[in-house]
Coordinates of C-alpha atoms in Angstrom, one line a residue:
Chain A
M238 CA 12.7 35.9 20.3
T239 CA 14.8 35.7 17.1
S240 CA 17.5 33.3 18.2
P241 CA 19.7 31.9 15.3
E242 CA 17.7 28.6 15.6
N243 CA 14.5 30.4 14.7
N244 CA 16.3 32.4 12.0
W245 CA 17.2 29.6 9.7
A246 CA 13.7 28.2 10.0
L247 CA 12.2 31.5 9.1
A248 CA 14.7 32.0 6.3
L249 CA 13.8 28.6 4.9
L250 CA 10.1 29.4 5.1
Q251 CA 10.6 32.7 3.2
R252 CA 12.8 31.0 0.6
E253 CA 10.2 28.3 0.0
L254 CA 7.4 30.8 -0.3
R255 CA 9.3 33.0 -2.7
L256 CA 10.2 30.0 -4.8
A257 CA 6.5 28.9 -4.8
V258 CA 5.0 32.2 -6.0
R259 CA 7.6 33.2 -8.6
I260 CA 7.3 32.3 -12.2
G261 CA 7.6 28.6 -12.7
G262 CA 6.7 27.9 -9.0
G263 CA 3.3 26.7 -9.8
A264 CA 1.6 27.7 -6.6
L265 CA -1.7 28.8 -8.2
V266 CA -1.9 26.0 -10.6
G267 CA -3.4 23.9 -7.8
V268 CA -6.3 26.3 -7.5
L269 CA -6.8 26.2 -11.3
F270 CA -6.8 22.4 -11.2
F271 CA -9.3 22.6 -8.3
L272 CA -11.5 24.9 -10.4
A273 CA -11.2 22.5 -13.4
V274 CA -12.3 19.5 -11.3
V275 CA -15.3 21.3 -9.9
T276 CA -16.2 22.6 -13.4
V277 CA -16.1 19.1 -14.9
I278 CA -18.2 17.3 -12.3
P279 CA -21.6 18.9 -13.3
F280 CA -20.9 17.7 -16.9
G281 CA -20.6 14.2 -15.5
V282 CA -23.5 14.1 -13.1
G283 CA -25.8 16.6 -14.8
P284 CA -26.8 20.2 -13.9
D285 CA -29.3 19.2 -11.2
L286 CA -28.8 21.8 -8.5
N287 CA -30.3 19.7 -5.7
L288 CA -28.0 16.8 -6.4
L289 CA -25.0 19.2 -6.7
A290 CA -25.9 20.8 -3.4
R291 CA -26.1 17.4 -1.8
I292 CA -22.8 16.1 -3.1
G293 CA -21.1 19.6 -3.1
P294 CA -19.0 19.1 0.0
A295 CA -17.8 15.7 -1.3
I296 CA -16.9 17.3 -4.7
L297 CA -14.9 20.1 -3.0
W298 CA -13.1 17.7 -0.8
I299 CA -12.2 15.3 -3.6
G300 CA -11.1 18.2 -5.7
A301 CA -8.9 19.5 -2.9
L302 CA -7.4 16.0 -2.3
L303 CA -6.5 15.6 -6.0
A304 CA -5.1 19.2 -6.3
T305 CA -3.0 18.7 -3.2
L306 CA -1.6 15.3 -4.2
L307 CA -0.9 16.3 -7.8
G308 CA 1.0 19.4 -6.6
L309 CA 3.3 17.5 -4.3
D310 CA 5.6 15.6 -6.7
R311 CA 8.1 18.5 -6.9
L312 CA 8.1 19.1 -3.1
F313 CA 11.6 17.7 -2.6
Q314 CA 12.8 17.0 -6.2
A315 CA 14.1 20.4 -7.1
D316 CA 16.1 20.6 -3.8
R317 CA 17.4 17.1 -4.3
D318 CA 18.5 17.7 -7.9
D319 CA 20.4 21.0 -7.2
G320 CA 22.0 19.7 -4.0
T321 CA 20.2 22.0 -1.6
L322 CA 18.9 19.0 0.3
D323 CA 22.4 17.7 0.8
L324 CA 23.6 21.1 2.0
M325 CA 20.8 21.1 4.6
L326 CA 21.7 17.7 5.7
M327 CA 25.4 18.6 6.0
A328 CA 24.5 21.8 7.9
G329 CA 23.2 19.6 10.7
R330 CA 19.6 20.9 10.5
P331 CA 17.1 18.4 11.8
L332 CA 15.7 17.0 8.6
E333 CA 12.3 16.4 10.2
L334 CA 12.0 20.1 10.9
V335 CA 13.1 21.0 7.4
V336 CA 10.4 18.7 6.0
L337 CA 7.9 20.3 8.3
I338 CA 8.8 23.8 7.2
K339 CA 8.7 22.8 3.6
C340 CA 5.3 21.3 4.1
L341 CA 4.1 24.5 5.8
A342 CA 5.4 26.6 3.0
H343 CA 3.8 24.3 0.4
W344 CA 0.5 24.4 2.3
L345 CA 0.6 28.2 2.5
A346 CA 1.3 28.4 -1.2
T347 CA -1.1 25.7 -2.5
G348 CA -3.3 24.5 0.3
L349 CA -4.5 27.8 1.7
P350 CA -5.6 29.1 -1.8
L351 CA -7.7 25.9 -2.1
V352 CA -9.4 26.7 1.2
L353 CA -10.0 30.3 0.2
A354 CA -11.3 29.2 -3.2
A355 CA -13.7 26.7 -1.7
P356 CA -16.5 29.2 -0.8
I357 CA -16.4 30.7 -4.3
L358 CA -16.6 27.3 -5.9
G359 CA -19.4 26.4 -3.4
I360 CA -21.5 29.0 -5.2
F361 CA -21.3 26.9 -8.4
L362 CA -22.5 23.9 -6.5
N363 CA -25.5 25.6 -5.0
L364 CA -24.2 25.3 -1.4
E365 CA -26.0 27.1 1.4
P366 CA -23.9 29.7 3.3
L367 CA -23.8 27.4 6.3
A368 CA -22.6 24.4 4.2
M369 CA -20.0 26.7 2.6
G370 CA -18.7 27.7 6.0
A371 CA -18.6 24.0 7.1
V372 CA -16.7 22.9 4.0
T373 CA -14.2 25.8 4.3
A374 CA -13.6 25.0 8.0
T375 CA -13.1 21.3 7.4
L376 CA -10.7 22.1 4.5
L377 CA -8.8 24.4 6.7
A378 CA -8.4 21.7 9.3
G379 CA -7.9 18.8 6.9
T380 CA -5.7 20.0 4.0
P381 CA -2.6 20.2 6.2
A382 CA -3.0 16.5 6.9
L383 CA -3.2 15.9 3.1
T384 CA 0.0 17.8 2.5
L385 CA 1.9 16.1 5.4
I386 CA 0.8 12.6 4.4
G387 CA 1.6 13.4 0.8
A388 CA 5.1 14.6 1.8
V389 CA 5.8 10.9 2.7
G390 CA 4.9 9.9 -0.8
A391 CA 6.9 12.8 -2.3
A392 CA 10.0 11.7 -0.3
L393 CA 9.6 8.1 -1.3
T394 CA 9.4 8.9 -5.0
V395 CA 12.0 11.7 -4.9
S396 CA 14.5 9.7 -6.9
L397 CA 12.0 8.8 -9.7
R398 CA 11.8 10.8 -12.9
R399 CA 8.0 10.5 -13.2
G400 CA 6.9 9.9 -9.6
G401 CA 3.7 12.0 -9.7
L402 CA 1.2 9.3 -10.6
L403 CA 2.9 6.7 -8.3
L404 CA 2.8 9.3 -5.5
A405 CA -0.9 9.7 -5.8
V406 CA -1.4 5.9 -5.9
L407 CA 0.7 5.4 -2.8
V408 CA -0.8 8.2 -0.8
V409 CA -4.6 8.0 -1.7
P410 CA -5.3 4.9 0.6
L411 CA -3.6 6.7 3.5
T412 CA -5.8 9.8 3.0
I413 CA -9.1 8.0 3.2
P414 CA -9.6 8.7 7.0
V415 CA -9.1 12.4 6.3
L416 CA -11.6 12.4 3.5
I417 CA -14.1 10.4 5.5
F418 CA -14.1 12.7 8.5
G419 CA -13.7 15.9 6.4
V420 CA -16.8 15.1 4.3
S421 CA -18.8 13.9 7.3
A422 CA -18.2 17.1 9.2
A423 CA -19.0 19.2 6.2
N424 CA -22.2 17.2 5.6
A425 CA -23.4 18.0 9.1
A426 CA -24.4 21.4 7.7
L427 CA -26.6 19.7 5.0
V428 CA -28.2 16.8 6.8
V429 CA -30.1 17.5 10.0
G430 CA -29.1 15.4 12.9
T431 CA -25.6 14.5 11.9
P432 CA -22.8 15.5 14.2
F433 CA -20.3 18.2 13.3
K434 CA -18.1 18.3 16.4
V435 CA -17.1 14.7 16.6
P436 CA -15.8 14.3 13.0
F437 CA -14.3 17.8 13.1
V438 CA -12.3 17.0 16.2
V439 CA -11.2 13.7 14.8
L440 CA -10.1 15.6 11.6
C441 CA -8.0 18.0 13.7
A442 CA -6.5 15.0 15.5
L443 CA -5.6 13.4 12.1
S444 CA -3.9 16.6 11.1
L445 CA -1.9 16.6 14.3
I446 CA -0.9 12.9 14.0
S447 CA 0.2 13.4 10.4
G448 CA 2.2 16.4 11.6
V449 CA 4.3 14.0 13.5
V450 CA 4.3 10.9 11.4
G451 CA 4.6 12.7 8.1
P452 CA 7.9 14.6 8.7
V453 CA 9.5 11.7 10.5
A454 CA 8.7 9.2 7.7
A455 CA 9.5 11.6 5.0
A456 CA 12.8 12.6 6.6
M457 CA 13.7 8.9 6.9
A458 CA 12.9 8.3 3.2
L459 CA 15.0 11.3 2.2
R460 CA 18.0 10.1 4.2
F461 CA 17.8 6.7 2.6
S462 CA 17.5 8.1 -0.9
A463 CA 20.5 10.4 -0.2
D464 CA 23.0 7.6 0.6
Chain B
M181 CA 21.4 -13.7 18.4
A182 CA 20.1 -16.9 16.8
L183 CA 18.2 -15.0 14.1
L184 CA 21.5 -13.7 12.6
D185 CA 22.6 -17.2 11.8
Y186 CA 19.9 -17.3 9.1
A187 CA 20.9 -13.9 7.8
N188 CA 23.3 -15.4 5.4
P189 CA 21.2 -15.9 2.2
T190 CA 23.1 -19.1 1.2
R191 CA 22.4 -20.7 4.6
F192 CA 18.8 -19.5 4.3
L193 CA 18.5 -21.2 0.8
R194 CA 19.8 -24.4 2.2
L195 CA 17.6 -24.4 5.2
S196 CA 14.5 -23.4 3.3
Q197 CA 15.2 -26.1 0.8
R198 CA 15.2 -28.7 3.6
I199 CA 12.0 -27.4 5.2
L200 CA 9.9 -26.9 2.0
P201 CA 9.0 -30.5 1.2
W202 CA 7.7 -31.1 4.7
L203 CA 5.8 -27.8 4.6
T204 CA 4.3 -28.6 1.2
G205 CA 3.3 -32.1 2.3
A206 CA 1.6 -30.7 5.4
C207 CA -0.2 -28.0 3.3
V208 CA -1.5 -30.6 0.8
I209 CA -2.8 -32.9 3.6
A210 CA -4.4 -30.0 5.4
F211 CA -6.1 -28.8 2.2
A212 CA -7.3 -32.3 1.5
V213 CA -8.9 -32.7 4.9
G214 CA -10.2 -29.1 5.0
L215 CA -11.8 -29.2 1.6
Y216 CA -13.3 -32.6 2.2
M217 CA -14.8 -31.4 5.5
S218 CA -16.0 -28.1 4.3
L219 CA -17.6 -29.4 1.1
F220 CA -19.0 -32.8 2.2
V221 CA -19.1 -33.0 6.0
A222 CA -20.0 -29.6 7.2
P223 CA -23.8 -29.0 7.6
E224 CA -25.5 -25.9 6.2
D225 CA -25.9 -22.8 8.3
Y226 CA -29.4 -22.1 9.5
Q227 CA -29.2 -18.5 8.2
Q228 CA -26.9 -18.7 5.2
G229 CA -27.8 -22.2 4.0
Q230 CA -25.2 -23.7 1.7
T231 CA -23.5 -20.4 0.9
V232 CA -21.7 -20.7 4.2
K233 CA -19.3 -22.9 2.2
I234 CA -18.0 -19.8 0.6
M235 CA -16.9 -18.7 4.1
Y236 CA -14.5 -21.6 4.3
I237 CA -12.4 -19.8 1.7
H238 CA -13.3 -16.2 2.4
V239 CA -12.5 -16.2 6.1
P240 CA -9.0 -17.8 5.7
A241 CA -8.2 -15.5 2.8
A242 CA -9.3 -12.5 4.9
W243 CA -7.2 -13.7 7.8
L244 CA -4.2 -14.2 5.5
C245 CA -4.3 -10.8 3.9
M246 CA -4.0 -9.3 7.3
M247 CA -1.3 -11.8 8.5
T248 CA 0.7 -11.1 5.4
Y249 CA 0.6 -7.4 6.0
S250 CA 1.7 -8.0 9.6
I251 CA 4.6 -10.1 8.3
M252 CA 5.5 -7.3 5.9
A253 CA 5.4 -4.7 8.6
L254 CA 7.6 -6.9 10.8
S255 CA 10.0 -7.4 7.9
S256 CA 10.1 -3.7 7.3
L257 CA 11.1 -3.1 10.9
G258 CA 13.8 -5.7 10.3
T259 CA 14.9 -3.7 7.2
L260 CA 15.0 -0.3 8.9
V261 CA 15.9 -1.1 12.5
W262 CA 18.0 -4.3 12.5
K263 CA 19.1 -4.0 8.9
H264 CA 18.6 -7.7 8.5
P265 CA 19.7 -8.6 4.9
L266 CA 16.8 -11.0 4.4
A267 CA 14.1 -8.7 5.8
D268 CA 13.4 -6.8 2.6
V269 CA 13.5 -10.0 0.6
S270 CA 10.8 -11.3 2.8
A271 CA 8.7 -8.2 2.5
K272 CA 9.0 -8.0 -1.2
A273 CA 8.2 -11.7 -1.7
A274 CA 5.2 -11.5 0.6
A275 CA 3.5 -8.5 -1.2
P276 CA 2.2 -10.3 -4.3
I277 CA 1.0 -13.3 -2.2
G278 CA -0.8 -10.9 0.1
A279 CA -2.4 -9.1 -2.9
A280 CA -3.6 -12.5 -4.3
F281 CA -5.2 -13.5 -1.0
T282 CA -6.8 -10.1 -0.7
L283 CA -8.2 -10.5 -4.2
I284 CA -9.6 -13.9 -3.2
A285 CA -11.1 -12.4 -0.1
L286 CA -12.8 -9.7 -2.1
I287 CA -14.1 -12.0 -4.9
T288 CA -15.4 -14.7 -2.5
G289 CA -16.9 -11.9 -0.4
S290 CA -18.8 -10.5 -3.3
L291 CA -19.9 -13.9 -4.5
W292 CA -21.2 -14.5 -1.0
G293 CA -22.8 -11.1 -1.0
R294 CA -24.8 -11.7 -4.2
P295 CA -27.2 -14.3 -2.6
M296 CA -27.1 -12.8 0.9
W297 CA -27.2 -9.1 0.2
G298 CA -28.7 -9.2 -3.3
T299 CA -25.7 -7.3 -4.7
Y300 CA -22.2 -8.2 -5.7
W301 CA -20.7 -5.2 -4.0
E302 CA -21.9 -3.7 -0.9
W303 CA -19.9 -0.7 0.5
D304 CA -19.8 -2.7 3.8
A305 CA -17.3 -1.6 6.3
R306 CA -15.3 -4.8 6.2
M307 CA -15.3 -5.2 2.4
T308 CA -14.3 -1.6 2.0
S309 CA -11.4 -2.0 4.4
V310 CA -10.2 -5.0 2.5
L311 CA -10.4 -3.1 -0.8
V312 CA -8.2 -0.3 0.8
L313 CA -5.8 -3.0 1.8
L314 CA -5.7 -4.3 -1.8
L315 CA -4.9 -0.7 -2.9
M316 CA -2.0 -0.6 -0.5
Y317 CA -0.6 -3.9 -1.6
L318 CA -0.8 -2.9 -5.2
G319 CA 0.8 0.5 -4.4
L320 CA 3.7 -1.3 -2.6
I321 CA 4.2 -3.7 -5.6
A322 CA 4.2 -0.7 -7.9
L323 CA 6.8 1.1 -5.8
W324 CA 9.1 -2.0 -5.9
R325 CA 8.7 -2.3 -9.6
T326 CA 9.6 1.3 -10.4
M327 CA 12.8 1.5 -8.4
E328 CA 15.8 0.0 -10.0
D329 CA 18.1 -0.5 -7.0
P330 CA 16.6 -3.4 -4.8
I331 CA 18.2 -2.0 -1.6
K332 CA 16.8 1.5 -2.1
A333 CA 13.4 0.1 -3.2
G334 CA 13.4 -2.1 -0.1
K335 CA 14.0 0.8 2.2
A336 CA 11.4 3.0 0.5
A337 CA 8.8 0.2 0.6
A338 CA 9.6 -0.5 4.3
I339 CA 8.9 3.1 5.2
L340 CA 5.6 3.0 3.2
T341 CA 4.7 -0.4 4.8
L342 CA 5.2 1.0 8.3
V343 CA 3.3 4.2 7.6
G344 CA 0.5 2.0 6.2
A345 CA 0.6 -0.3 9.3
L346 CA 0.2 2.8 11.5
N347 CA -2.6 4.0 9.3
L348 CA -4.5 0.7 8.9
P349 CA -6.2 0.8 12.4
I350 CA -7.1 4.5 11.7
I351 CA -8.5 3.5 8.3
K352 CA -10.4 0.6 9.8
F353 CA -11.8 2.8 12.5
S354 CA -12.8 5.6 10.1
V355 CA -14.4 3.2 7.6
D356 CA -16.4 1.6 10.4
W357 CA -17.5 5.0 11.6
W358 CA -18.4 6.0 8.0
Y359 CA -20.4 2.9 7.5
T360 CA -22.5 3.2 10.6
L361 CA -23.1 6.8 9.7
H362 CA -24.4 6.0 6.3
Q363 CA -26.1 2.6 6.6
P364 CA -29.0 1.4 8.7
A365 CA -28.1 -1.8 10.6
S366 CA -30.1 -3.9 8.2
V367 CA -27.3 -6.1 7.0
M368 CA -27.1 -9.5 8.8
R369 CA -24.2 -9.8 11.1
M370 CA -22.0 -12.7 10.3
D371 CA -19.5 -13.0 13.1
G372 CA -20.8 -14.0 16.5
P373 CA -19.4 -15.9 19.4
T374 CA -22.0 -18.6 18.9
I375 CA -20.7 -20.4 15.9
H376 CA -21.6 -24.0 15.7
P377 CA -18.6 -26.4 16.3
A378 CA -19.5 -28.4 13.2
L379 CA -18.9 -25.2 11.2
L380 CA -15.9 -24.1 13.1
T381 CA -13.7 -27.2 12.7
P382 CA -13.5 -27.1 8.9
L383 CA -13.0 -23.3 9.1
L384 CA -10.0 -23.8 11.4
I385 CA -8.5 -26.5 9.2
M386 CA -8.9 -24.4 6.1
A387 CA -7.3 -21.5 7.9
L388 CA -4.4 -23.7 8.9
A389 CA -4.1 -25.0 5.3
S390 CA -4.1 -21.5 3.9
T391 CA -1.5 -20.4 6.4
L392 CA 0.8 -23.3 5.4
L393 CA 0.2 -22.4 1.8
F394 CA 1.3 -18.9 2.4
F395 CA 4.5 -20.1 4.0
V396 CA 5.2 -22.5 1.2
L397 CA 4.7 -19.8 -1.4
H398 CA 6.5 -17.2 0.7
L399 CA 9.6 -19.3 1.1
Q400 CA 9.7 -20.1 -2.6
A401 CA 9.2 -16.4 -3.6
M402 CA 12.0 -15.5 -1.2
Q403 CA 14.3 -18.0 -2.8
N404 CA 13.4 -16.5 -6.2
E405 CA 14.1 -13.0 -4.9
I406 CA 17.6 -14.0 -3.6
M407 CA 18.3 -15.6 -7.0
R408 CA 17.1 -12.4 -8.7
R409 CA 19.5 -10.3 -6.7
R410 CA 22.3 -12.7 -7.6
V411 CA 21.5 -12.5 -11.3
R412 CA 21.5 -8.7 -11.0
A413 CA 24.8 -8.6 -9.2
L414 CA 26.4 -11.0 -11.7
R415 CA 25.0 -9.0 -14.6
L416 CA 26.4 -5.8 -13.3
R417 CA 29.7 -7.3 -12.7
A418 CA 29.7 -8.9 -16.1
A419 CA 28.9 -5.6 -17.7
S420 CA 31.6 -3.7 -15.8
S421 CA 34.3 -6.3 -16.5
T422 CA 33.5 -6.8 -20.2
R423 CA 32.9 -3.2 -21.2
P424 CA 36.5 -1.9 -21.2
A425 CA 37.5 -4.9 -23.4
R426 CA 34.7 -4.6 -25.8
M427 CA 34.6 -0.9 -26.0
T428 CA 36.6 -0.8 -29.2
A429 CA 34.8 -3.7 -30.9
T430 CA 31.2 -2.8 -30.3
S431 CA 30.4 0.8 -29.9
T432 CA 26.6 0.1 -30.2
A433 CA 26.4 -1.5 -26.7
A434 CA 26.0 1.9 -25.2
E435 CA 23.8 0.8 -22.3
Chain C
M228 CA -23.7 -33.2 -3.4
D229 CA -26.5 -30.7 -3.4
F230 CA -25.5 -27.1 -2.8
G231 CA -28.9 -25.6 -3.0
P232 CA -30.1 -22.7 -5.2
Y233 CA -26.8 -20.9 -5.0
A234 CA -24.6 -23.7 -6.1
S235 CA -23.2 -21.7 -9.0
F236 CA -21.9 -19.0 -6.6
I237 CA -20.2 -21.7 -4.5
Y238 CA -18.6 -23.3 -7.5
A239 CA -17.5 -19.9 -8.8
A240 CA -16.0 -18.9 -5.4
Y241 CA -14.0 -22.2 -5.2
G242 CA -13.1 -22.1 -8.9
I243 CA -11.8 -18.5 -8.9
S244 CA -9.9 -19.0 -5.7
A245 CA -8.2 -22.1 -7.2
L246 CA -7.4 -20.2 -10.4
I247 CA -5.8 -17.3 -8.5
I248 CA -3.7 -19.7 -6.4
I249 CA -2.7 -21.7 -9.4
A250 CA -1.7 -18.5 -11.2
L251 CA 0.4 -17.5 -8.2
I252 CA 2.2 -20.9 -8.1
A253 CA 2.7 -20.8 -11.9
W254 CA 4.2 -17.3 -11.6
I255 CA 6.6 -18.5 -8.9
R256 CA 7.6 -21.5 -11.0
I257 CA 8.1 -19.5 -14.2
D258 CA 10.0 -16.9 -12.3
R259 CA 12.3 -19.6 -10.9
K260 CA 12.8 -21.1 -14.3
T261 CA 13.9 -17.9 -16.0
L262 CA 16.2 -17.0 -13.0
E263 CA 17.8 -20.5 -13.1
D264 CA 18.3 -20.1 -16.9
S265 CA 19.9 -16.7 -16.5
L266 CA 22.2 -18.0 -13.8
K267 CA 23.2 -20.9 -16.0
Q268 CA 23.8 -18.5 -18.9
L269 CA 25.9 -16.3 -16.8
A270 CA 27.9 -19.2 -15.5
A271 CA 28.4 -20.4 -19.1
H272 CA 29.9 -17.0 -19.9
G273 CA 32.3 -17.4 -16.9
H274 CA 30.4 -15.3 -14.4
S275 CA 29.5 -17.1 -11.3
R276 CA 29.8 -16.7 -7.6
K277 CA 32.6 -19.2 -7.3
I278 CA 35.2 -17.0 -9.0
K279 CA 34.1 -14.0 -7.1
S280 CA 37.4 -13.7 -5.2
A281 CA 39.5 -13.9 -8.3
R282 CA 37.5 -11.0 -9.9
T283 CA 36.9 -8.7 -7.1
P284 CA 40.0 -6.6 -7.5
A285 CA 38.9 -5.6 -11.0
S286 CA 35.3 -5.0 -10.3
S287 CA 35.2 -3.7 -6.8
E288 CA 34.9 -0.2 -8.0
T289 CA 31.4 -0.8 -9.3
K290 CA 29.9 -0.8 -5.9

């Protein structure tokens, strides 16, 4: 089972995870940001619990989208600056796979905490248990797509000093389908008669598509920025 | 490979300089005929009344903002696959023009929507898709403007353009789906196969005129871009050749 | 010509579109002018494409 081919992938995954959770890694800042966004929204729209329950899934989704995108700007930058990326390129590892593993590690460190925090934040937004479950399920299915699409933006802006804002601007239009189907599926728990299965399946399909397109495009961008 | 004959920027400049006057002339004539027909000859629509005249700009602009993105996507393929030296010049020159036509489509759409829908902005599926397209154009322009090296910027923008081109049908599909989920079908449908020929002819002429306008502007913007790269290359060379000589005289020129 | 009750919207649509296109043309023209000026300036300082071959040995290391 543990052929050398699997070993380096596993080692890379472990390294990425260890980097993400150590001091300065910033894995949990995403969750904090998520909490901040959800806290701020009621100050904007008012403390009306019915309204908050109605737009709750949308708030959680937009919060997760922003938290994912803003956490992505350092995905490749550190490795590029200290030469790790060049070493991986020279070692003959398929860059697409490297990108995919880095995305997986990034999602485990920042995306998964968002998914786990969503039910707790749902309490603040007066969500029913069913709606809470729906939001959590859609976030679980959809946040990988956000990370993978965002990786393309992170690879494109890797050579820029302050690429974070530009990354978000470039990537947001591409994430609109994910947002639409994620919120629609989550809303099925709130509004009677709206389908859950169709948007949820499309959401899973979007995650799978971006699992292919994201690493390929990001690897291409990284190769171009290297030479 | 005939296309490679025009890969040389100098030859492209010469050829485009020869084509441009004819293209400009055709564009002016087409606009004169098209504007005259759409403003004075075309009858009113039985549903929209005189506001159908806005459609004579809106529809060509909407057509152009999609055509421009297709041209940019093709150019991006040219940059990444065939490494054609003019491809990223073409893509970069097309982006602001595409953004301008997208803006026109949005503004005329909302000016048409005010009398028809009673509101300037309706989160209508088509308008929303065009708004997303505008965001993508502006993002691409921002990417080009932030990267110093034109070759690297061209490659990065080409990747983003292609990912966007893959994404556009998905965005279109999802926005349509989202719209039917949220809106009752109360909004009047505009497009139908039964459009009156008296309305269609001016529309087609205006579409032709706008397409010609796009190519006139695109060729000129491409010429500008080639010149900009020449200026940049000459500046770099000038800086590198003069620096050692002047190093002792002016130490302030530390850039 | 009578454009009915919504004439102002039609005028606005045509006017704004014309303005945007004029702005686009003006931008291209101004851009061209500044680029031509800088090319001329560079040529005046002795940097032009014509003497490229004479200079390349000294500057080839920049690329």
